[in-house]
mmCIF file of C-alpha atoms in Angstrom:
data_model
loop_
_atom_site.group_PDB
_atom_site.id
_atom_site.type_symbol
_atom_site.label_atom_id
_atom_site.label_comp_id
_atom_site.label_asym_id
_atom_site.label_seq_id
_atom_site.Cartn_x
_atom_site.Cartn_y
_atom_site.Cartn_z
ATOM 1 C CA MET A 12 139.319 163.174 43.273
ATOM 2 C CA PHE A 13 140.358 159.652 44.285
ATOM 3 C CA ARG A 14 136.752 158.772 45.092
ATOM 4 C CA ILE A 15 135.597 159.982 41.654
ATOM 5 C CA VAL A 16 138.252 157.889 39.920
ATOM 6 C CA MET A 17 137.349 154.775 41.942
ATOM 7 C CA THR A 18 133.658 155.273 41.212
ATOM 8 C CA ARG A 19 134.360 155.432 37.471
ATOM 9 C CA ILE A 20 136.480 152.275 37.669
ATOM 10 C CA GLN A 21 133.727 150.425 39.557
ATOM 11 C CA ASP A 22 131.100 151.488 37.013
ATOM 12 C CA LYS A 23 133.365 150.366 34.168
ATOM 13 C CA TRP A 24 133.894 146.985 35.837
ATOM 14 C CA LYS A 25 130.174 146.441 36.408
ATOM 15 C CA SER A 26 129.628 146.802 32.656
ATOM 16 C CA TYR A 27 132.766 144.866 31.685
ATOM 17 C CA ARG A 28 132.091 141.818 33.867
ATOM 18 C CA HIS A 29 128.893 140.855 32.000
ATOM 19 C CA ARG A 30 131.085 139.758 29.082
ATOM 20 C CA PHE A 31 134.406 139.061 30.887
ATOM 21 C CA VAL A 32 134.902 135.294 30.536
ATOM 22 C CA PRO A 33 137.122 134.705 33.665
ATOM 23 C CA TRP A 34 134.617 136.548 35.875
ATOM 24 C CA ILE A 35 131.748 134.527 34.405
ATOM 25 C CA ALA A 36 133.671 131.276 34.927
ATOM 26 C CA LEU A 37 134.408 132.094 38.573
ATOM 27 C CA ASN A 38 130.727 132.826 39.194
ATOM 28 C CA LEU A 39 129.263 129.774 37.481
ATOM 29 C CA ARG A 40 128.996 127.680 40.638
ATOM 30 C CA LYS A 41 126.988 130.276 42.523
ATOM 31 C CA ASN A 42 124.903 131.156 39.482
ATOM 32 C CA GLU A 43 123.733 127.812 38.137
ATOM 33 C CA ARG A 44 121.138 129.290 35.797
ATOM 34 C CA THR A 45 123.947 130.638 33.609
ATOM 35 C CA ILE A 46 125.186 127.121 32.801
ATOM 36 C CA ARG A 47 124.038 124.799 30.050
ATOM 37 C CA GLN A 48 125.597 121.406 30.713
ATOM 38 C CA VAL A 49 126.573 119.064 27.892
ATOM 39 C CA THR A 50 128.061 115.581 28.239
ATOM 40 C CA GLU A 51 130.552 115.896 25.373
ATOM 41 C CA ARG A 52 131.725 118.430 22.799
ATOM 42 C CA SER A 53 129.573 117.028 20.018
ATOM 43 C CA LYS A 54 126.388 117.458 22.092
ATOM 44 C CA ASP A 55 126.409 121.276 22.317
ATOM 45 C CA ARG A 56 124.091 121.751 19.314
ATOM 46 C CA LEU A 57 120.438 122.602 19.834
ATOM 47 C CA VAL A 58 119.724 122.502 16.103
ATOM 48 C CA SER A 59 121.568 120.819 13.254
ATOM 49 C CA ASP A 60 124.140 122.564 11.082
ATOM 50 C CA GLU A 61 121.750 122.105 8.167
ATOM 51 C CA VAL A 62 119.104 124.198 9.919
ATOM 52 C CA VAL A 63 121.614 126.966 10.631
ATOM 53 C CA LEU A 64 122.846 126.863 7.035
ATOM 54 C CA GLU A 65 119.307 127.094 5.629
ATOM 55 C CA THR A 66 118.622 130.241 7.683
ATOM 56 C CA LEU A 67 121.874 131.923 6.678
ATOM 57 C CA LEU A 68 121.410 131.136 2.982
ATOM 58 C CA ARG A 69 117.817 132.345 2.963
ATOM 59 C CA LEU A 70 118.685 135.645 4.651
ATOM 60 C CA PHE A 71 121.907 136.286 2.733
ATOM 61 C CA ARG A 72 120.239 135.613 -0.615
ATOM 62 C CA ALA A 73 117.468 138.025 0.276
ATOM 63 C CA LEU A 74 120.016 140.666 1.317
ATOM 64 C CA LEU A 75 121.897 140.324 -1.960
ATOM 65 C CA ARG A 76 118.741 140.322 -4.054
ATOM 66 C CA ASN A 77 117.527 143.505 -2.407
ATOM 67 C CA ASP A 78 120.893 145.154 -3.028
ATOM 68 C CA VAL A 79 121.429 144.258 -6.695
ATOM 69 C CA ALA A 80 122.156 147.891 -7.566
ATOM 70 C CA HIS A 81 125.463 147.573 -5.690
ATOM 71 C CA GLN A 82 126.188 143.996 -6.742
ATOM 72 C CA GLU A 83 126.569 144.396 -10.508
ATOM 73 C CA GLU A 84 130.296 143.579 -10.607
ATOM 74 C CA VAL A 85 129.807 140.464 -8.492
ATOM 75 C CA LEU A 86 126.757 139.215 -10.394
ATOM 76 C CA ARG A 87 128.442 139.686 -13.746
ATOM 77 C CA LEU A 88 131.047 137.053 -12.837
ATOM 78 C CA LEU A 89 128.526 134.451 -11.683
ATOM 79 C CA PRO A 90 127.060 131.678 -13.863
ATOM 80 C CA ALA A 91 123.861 132.633 -15.696
ATOM 81 C CA SER A 92 121.799 130.233 -13.582
ATOM 82 C CA THR A 93 123.027 131.899 -10.397
ATOM 83 C CA GLN A 94 122.408 135.384 -11.781
ATOM 84 C CA THR A 95 118.818 134.387 -12.491
ATOM 85 C CA ARG A 96 118.311 133.537 -8.800
ATOM 86 C CA TYR A 97 118.923 137.174 -7.881
ATOM 87 C CA LEU A 98 117.649 139.029 -10.933
ATOM 88 C CA SER A 99 114.468 137.157 -11.836
ATOM 89 C CA PRO A 100 111.306 138.806 -10.420
ATOM 90 C CA GLU A 101 109.794 135.350 -10.003
ATOM 91 C CA THR A 102 112.538 134.276 -7.574
ATOM 92 C CA THR A 103 111.393 134.028 -3.985
ATOM 93 C CA GLU A 104 113.293 133.153 -0.809
ATOM 94 C CA GLY A 105 110.764 132.418 1.901
ATOM 95 C CA PRO A 106 108.334 135.337 2.345
ATOM 96 C CA ASP A 107 107.853 137.663 -0.625
ATOM 97 C CA ILE A 108 110.418 140.383 -0.005
ATOM 98 C CA GLY A 109 109.559 142.125 -3.250
ATOM 99 C CA GLU A 110 111.836 144.509 -5.064
ATOM 100 C CA PRO A 111 113.932 147.091 -3.169
ATOM 101 C CA LYS A 112 112.066 150.351 -2.847
ATOM 102 C CA GLY A 113 114.313 153.371 -2.365
ATOM 103 C CA GLU A 114 117.122 152.900 0.147
ATOM 104 C CA HIS A 115 118.287 149.339 0.818
ATOM 105 C CA ARG A 116 117.475 148.531 4.442
ATOM 106 C CA PRO A 117 118.884 145.185 5.641
ATOM 107 C CA ILE A 118 116.817 145.280 8.846
ATOM 108 C CA GLU A 119 113.592 145.334 6.790
ATOM 109 C CA THR A 120 114.855 142.488 4.617
ATOM 110 C CA MET A 121 115.583 140.507 7.773
ATOM 111 C CA PHE A 122 112.069 141.058 9.117
ATOM 112 C CA LEU A 123 110.393 140.035 5.862
ATOM 113 C CA THR A 124 112.664 136.994 5.437
ATOM 114 C CA VAL A 125 112.989 135.416 8.883
ATOM 115 C CA GLY A 126 110.046 137.086 10.621
ATOM 116 C CA PHE A 127 111.819 139.140 13.276
ATOM 117 C CA CYS A 128 114.352 141.946 13.817
ATOM 118 C CA ILE A 129 117.065 142.359 16.442
ATOM 119 C CA GLU A 130 118.782 145.636 17.289
ATOM 120 C CA ARG A 131 121.258 147.059 19.781
ATOM 121 C CA LYS A 132 119.845 149.195 22.577
ATOM 122 C CA PRO A 133 120.798 150.114 26.163
ATOM 123 C CA SER A 134 120.540 146.933 28.225
ATOM 124 C CA SER A 135 117.825 146.440 30.815
ATOM 125 C CA LEU A 136 120.542 145.188 33.190
ATOM 126 C CA PRO A 137 122.031 147.876 35.443
ATOM 127 C CA PHE A 138 125.540 148.916 34.344
ATOM 128 C CA ALA A 139 125.532 146.349 31.507
ATOM 129 C CA GLY A 140 125.915 148.924 28.741
ATOM 130 C CA THR A 141 124.568 147.826 25.369
ATOM 131 C CA GLY A 142 122.257 144.845 24.900
ATOM 132 C CA VAL A 143 120.386 143.216 22.016
ATOM 133 C CA PHE A 144 116.590 143.237 21.781
ATOM 134 C CA VAL A 145 113.957 141.661 19.570
ATOM 135 C CA THR A 146 112.351 144.823 18.229
ATOM 136 C CA ARG A 147 109.803 143.352 15.805
ATOM 137 C CA GLY A 148 108.265 139.991 15.033
ATOM 138 C CA PHE A 149 108.378 136.659 16.829
ATOM 139 C CA VAL A 150 111.395 134.365 17.337
ATOM 140 C CA PRO A 151 110.438 130.671 17.500
ATOM 141 C CA LYS A 152 112.382 128.213 19.605
ATOM 142 C CA GLY A 153 115.384 126.844 17.700
ATOM 143 C CA ALA A 154 115.699 129.844 15.386
ATOM 144 C CA THR A 155 119.107 131.306 14.576
ATOM 145 C CA VAL A 156 118.816 134.702 16.252
ATOM 146 C CA ALA A 157 122.259 136.291 15.880
ATOM 147 C CA MET A 158 125.877 135.738 14.889
ATOM 148 C CA TYR A 159 129.027 136.479 16.902
ATOM 149 C CA PRO A 160 131.281 138.534 14.582
ATOM 150 C CA GLY A 161 135.023 138.962 14.786
ATOM 151 C CA THR A 162 138.511 137.709 14.007
ATOM 152 C CA ILE A 163 139.075 133.973 14.462
ATOM 153 C CA TYR A 164 142.188 132.938 16.390
ATOM 154 C CA GLN A 165 143.283 129.320 16.602
ATOM 155 C CA ALA A 166 144.446 128.141 20.026
ATOM 156 C CA TYR A 167 148.113 128.625 19.093
ATOM 157 C CA GLU A 168 147.807 132.129 17.601
ATOM 158 C CA PRO A 169 148.742 135.337 19.483
ATOM 159 C CA ILE A 170 145.985 137.529 20.866
ATOM 160 C CA LEU A 171 147.639 139.130 23.917
ATOM 161 C CA PHE A 172 147.474 142.796 22.927
ATOM 162 C CA GLN A 173 144.034 142.487 21.370
ATOM 163 C CA SER A 174 142.677 140.865 24.538
ATOM 164 C CA ILE A 175 143.755 143.581 26.992
ATOM 165 C CA TRP A 176 140.662 145.128 28.580
ATOM 166 C CA ASN A 177 138.584 143.484 25.864
ATOM 167 C CA PRO A 178 135.212 142.065 26.994
ATOM 168 C CA PHE A 179 134.377 140.697 23.532
ATOM 169 C CA VAL A 180 136.735 137.711 23.250
ATOM 170 C CA PHE A 181 134.641 134.542 22.961
ATOM 171 C CA ARG A 182 136.193 131.157 23.675
ATOM 172 C CA CYS A 183 134.876 128.095 21.811
ATOM 173 C CA ILE A 184 134.853 124.551 23.199
ATOM 174 C CA ASP A 185 138.009 123.676 21.233
ATOM 175 C CA HIS A 186 139.784 126.837 22.508
ATOM 176 C CA VAL A 187 139.345 128.736 19.250
ATOM 177 C CA LEU A 188 138.881 132.433 20.114
ATOM 178 C CA ILE A 189 136.697 135.041 18.413
ATOM 179 C CA ASP A 190 137.548 138.691 18.990
ATOM 180 C CA GLY A 191 134.273 140.565 18.519
ATOM 181 C CA ASN A 192 135.521 144.002 19.555
ATOM 182 C CA ASP A 193 134.558 146.657 17.006
ATOM 183 C CA LYS A 194 137.025 149.250 18.306
ATOM 184 C CA GLY A 195 140.744 149.817 18.749
ATOM 185 C CA ILE A 196 143.386 147.350 17.634
ATOM 186 C CA SER A 197 140.776 144.603 17.209
ATOM 187 C CA LYS A 198 139.003 146.696 14.571
ATOM 188 C CA ILE A 199 142.283 147.360 12.751
ATOM 189 C CA VAL A 200 143.221 143.663 12.739
ATOM 190 C CA TYR A 201 139.819 142.596 11.401
ATOM 191 C CA ARG A 202 139.831 145.178 8.596
ATOM 192 C CA SER A 203 143.340 144.150 7.599
ATOM 193 C CA CYS A 204 142.531 140.425 7.504
ATOM 194 C CA SER A 205 139.293 141.030 5.604
ATOM 195 C CA GLY A 206 141.030 143.133 2.958
ATOM 196 C CA ARG A 207 143.794 140.532 2.643
ATOM 197 C CA ASP A 208 141.319 137.760 1.830
ATOM 198 C CA ARG A 209 139.399 139.635 -0.858
ATOM 199 C CA LEU A 210 139.125 137.702 -4.129
ATOM 200 C CA GLY A 211 138.854 140.294 -6.893
ATOM 201 C CA PRO A 212 135.380 141.876 -6.586
ATOM 202 C CA PHE A 213 134.303 139.172 -4.146
ATOM 203 C CA ARG A 214 134.471 140.120 -0.472
ATOM 204 C CA LEU A 215 134.871 136.964 1.599
ATOM 205 C CA SER A 216 133.776 138.575 4.862
ATOM 206 C CA ASP A 217 131.612 141.422 6.114
ATOM 207 C CA ILE A 218 133.259 144.522 7.550
ATOM 208 C CA THR A 219 130.099 146.585 8.003
ATOM 209 C CA TRP A 220 129.486 145.141 11.502
ATOM 210 C CA LEU A 221 132.348 147.433 12.570
ATOM 211 C CA THR A 222 130.080 150.377 11.760
ATOM 212 C CA ALA A 223 126.616 151.503 12.803
ATOM 213 C CA ASN A 224 125.161 150.368 9.473
ATOM 214 C CA THR A 225 125.716 146.635 9.227
ATOM 215 C CA GLU A 226 124.752 144.801 6.032
ATOM 216 C CA ASN A 227 124.131 141.608 8.029
ATOM 217 C CA PRO A 228 121.621 142.423 10.796
ATOM 218 C CA LEU A 229 122.463 139.153 12.600
ATOM 219 C CA ALA A 230 126.019 140.328 13.338
ATOM 220 C CA VAL A 231 125.408 141.851 16.769
ATOM 221 C CA GLY A 232 125.904 138.728 18.890
ATOM 222 C CA GLN A 233 128.881 140.161 20.766
ATOM 223 C CA TYR A 234 126.529 142.605 22.490
ATOM 224 C CA VAL A 235 124.258 139.907 23.928
ATOM 225 C CA ASN A 236 124.722 139.978 27.697
ATOM 226 C CA ASN A 237 125.108 136.950 29.923
ATOM 227 C CA CYS A 238 122.055 135.828 31.882
ATOM 228 C CA SER A 239 121.775 135.934 35.658
ATOM 229 C CA ASN A 240 119.682 134.367 38.403
ATOM 230 C CA GLU A 241 117.155 137.152 37.843
ATOM 231 C CA ARG A 242 117.232 137.042 34.016
ATOM 232 C CA ALA A 243 117.111 133.524 32.598
ATOM 233 C CA ALA A 244 118.795 132.756 29.288
ATOM 234 C CA ASN A 245 116.630 132.779 26.179
ATOM 235 C CA VAL A 246 119.453 132.103 23.672
ATOM 236 C CA CYS A 247 122.621 130.031 23.715
ATOM 237 C CA TYR A 248 125.817 129.900 21.691
ATOM 238 C CA GLN A 249 126.332 127.228 19.082
ATOM 239 C CA GLU A 250 129.503 126.719 17.068
ATOM 240 C CA TYR A 251 129.141 126.404 13.319
ATOM 241 C CA ASP A 252 131.848 125.700 10.735
ATOM 242 C CA VAL A 253 131.117 127.190 7.315
ATOM 243 C CA PRO A 254 131.186 124.465 4.613
ATOM 244 C CA GLU A 255 133.553 124.870 1.665
ATOM 245 C CA ALA A 256 130.564 124.827 -0.706
ATOM 246 C CA PHE A 257 129.107 127.990 0.836
ATOM 247 C CA PRO A 258 128.227 130.276 -2.119
ATOM 248 C CA LEU A 259 131.057 132.636 -3.016
ATOM 249 C CA GLU A 260 128.747 135.595 -3.627
ATOM 250 C CA LEU A 261 127.189 135.237 -0.157
ATOM 251 C CA ARG A 262 130.435 135.128 1.825
ATOM 252 C CA GLN A 263 130.378 138.931 1.871
ATOM 253 C CA TYR A 264 127.805 138.652 4.675
ATOM 254 C CA LEU A 265 129.859 136.340 6.928
ATOM 255 C CA PRO A 266 131.051 138.517 9.842
ATOM 256 C CA ASN A 267 134.152 136.430 10.581
ATOM 257 C CA VAL A 268 137.671 136.164 9.176
ATOM 258 C CA ASN A 269 140.672 134.002 10.082
ATOM 259 C CA TYR A 270 143.656 135.747 11.652
ATOM 260 C CA ARG A 271 145.981 133.743 9.402
ATOM 261 C CA HIS A 272 145.266 133.374 5.706
ATOM 262 C CA ASP A 273 146.630 129.813 5.609
ATOM 263 C CA THR A 274 144.439 128.336 8.349
ATOM 264 C CA GLN A 275 143.774 124.718 7.370
ATOM 265 C CA ARG A 276 140.248 124.342 8.701
ATOM 266 C CA PRO A 277 136.750 125.627 7.873
ATOM 267 C CA LEU A 278 135.864 129.157 8.886
ATOM 268 C CA ARG A 279 134.438 129.119 12.414
ATOM 269 C CA CYS A 280 131.252 131.012 13.115
ATOM 270 C CA VAL A 281 129.266 131.145 16.328
ATOM 271 C CA VAL A 282 125.510 131.640 16.155
ATOM 272 C CA LEU A 283 123.002 132.261 18.915
ATOM 273 C CA VAL A 284 119.993 129.932 18.921
ATOM 274 C CA ALA A 285 116.684 130.597 20.675
ATOM 275 C CA LEU A 286 116.112 128.380 23.727
ATOM 276 C CA ARG A 287 112.414 129.259 23.734
ATOM 277 C CA ASP A 288 109.937 131.456 21.885
ATOM 278 C CA ILE A 289 110.988 135.105 22.197
ATOM 279 C CA ARG A 290 108.530 137.948 21.823
ATOM 280 C CA PRO A 291 109.076 141.551 20.662
ATOM 281 C CA GLY A 292 110.535 143.840 23.298
ATOM 282 C CA GLU A 293 112.495 141.083 25.037
ATOM 283 C CA GLU A 294 116.243 141.443 25.549
ATOM 284 C CA LEU A 295 118.439 138.516 24.570
ATOM 285 C CA PHE A 296 120.372 136.817 27.369
ATOM 286 C CA SER A 297 122.867 134.039 26.715
ATOM 287 C CA ASN A 298 124.328 131.255 28.782
ATOM 288 C CA TYR A 299 127.609 129.392 28.660
ATOM 289 C CA PHE A 300 127.982 125.646 28.425
ATOM 290 C CA THR A 301 130.269 123.446 30.514
ATOM 291 C CA ILE A 302 131.418 119.892 29.828
ATOM 292 C CA VAL A 303 130.317 117.371 32.462
ATOM 293 C CA HIS A 304 131.874 113.920 32.620
#
C-alpha cells in the first residue's frame, strides 16, 4: 500500500515539476538550454508591442465578426462606423474568413486569420501531462502563438491559498504573478473577478478558457511545457501590457483579469512568441529568461 502511494506521488511530481517555477529555477544551471538571457528588463521582447497588438486585434475582430449572431446587444451600443466593421460583407481582416457557416468555431477562424491552429493534447514528454501542439498550418518566427490566461496579482497582493500545489502560477520580471489554473479556488477567483468587472453587456475578460470550449483559441499558454536539454525551446514568454485604447468590444477575448478592481496600471498579459518557424505536429516548448548583469 505504501509503495502504491509513493508511486502515485512520484508520478504526480514528475508532471508537476515541468511547470513548477522553484524546481525550474533550481535546475537552470545544469540545464542551460532552458535559459534565455537578457541584459535588462526592457530587452526581453522578441517583437514589438505593436506587432503583438496587430495580431490580437486581427484575430479578435475576426472572432467577433464570425459570431455576430451572439453579439447583437454589444454591437447595438457601438458607433455606426464600428458596427460597419463587423457587419459589412466587404469588411476583411487579413485572409477572407467569409461569413459564419453553421456553428461558430473559433479554431477555424484562427486558422483562416493567422494561418495556424494550436490545441491541447497529451504531451510528448514522459509524465508531463497536457501539452500544446501546432495542429494545422505554419507558425513563422516572431508570430504570437499563444496567450497565458489567468488572474493577475500584483507583487503585494495575496496568493497563498491559490498557489498551494498549483503548477500554473507564472512570475513576470517585475514580480507580477498570473494564476493560470483552470480548476479549484483559482477558477472561482477568476470567475468572480471577471463578473465584477463586467460593464453592462460588455464583458471585459474571457471566461471560456476555464472550459473545454474557449472563444479565444490562443488562451492555452499555461499548458505549454518547459523545454529540456533534449527538447529545445521553440517559443518564449513575452510580457505585454494592454493599452487603454484597446477596443471595448474586443476585451471579451482577453483571458486575463486583475485580482483587484482598482489596480492602477494597464492589464498585464503574457504572450508566447515563436523563436523559430514551427511546423504542424510540433509541440510547443518554452524557456524562461534570466537577467544577466
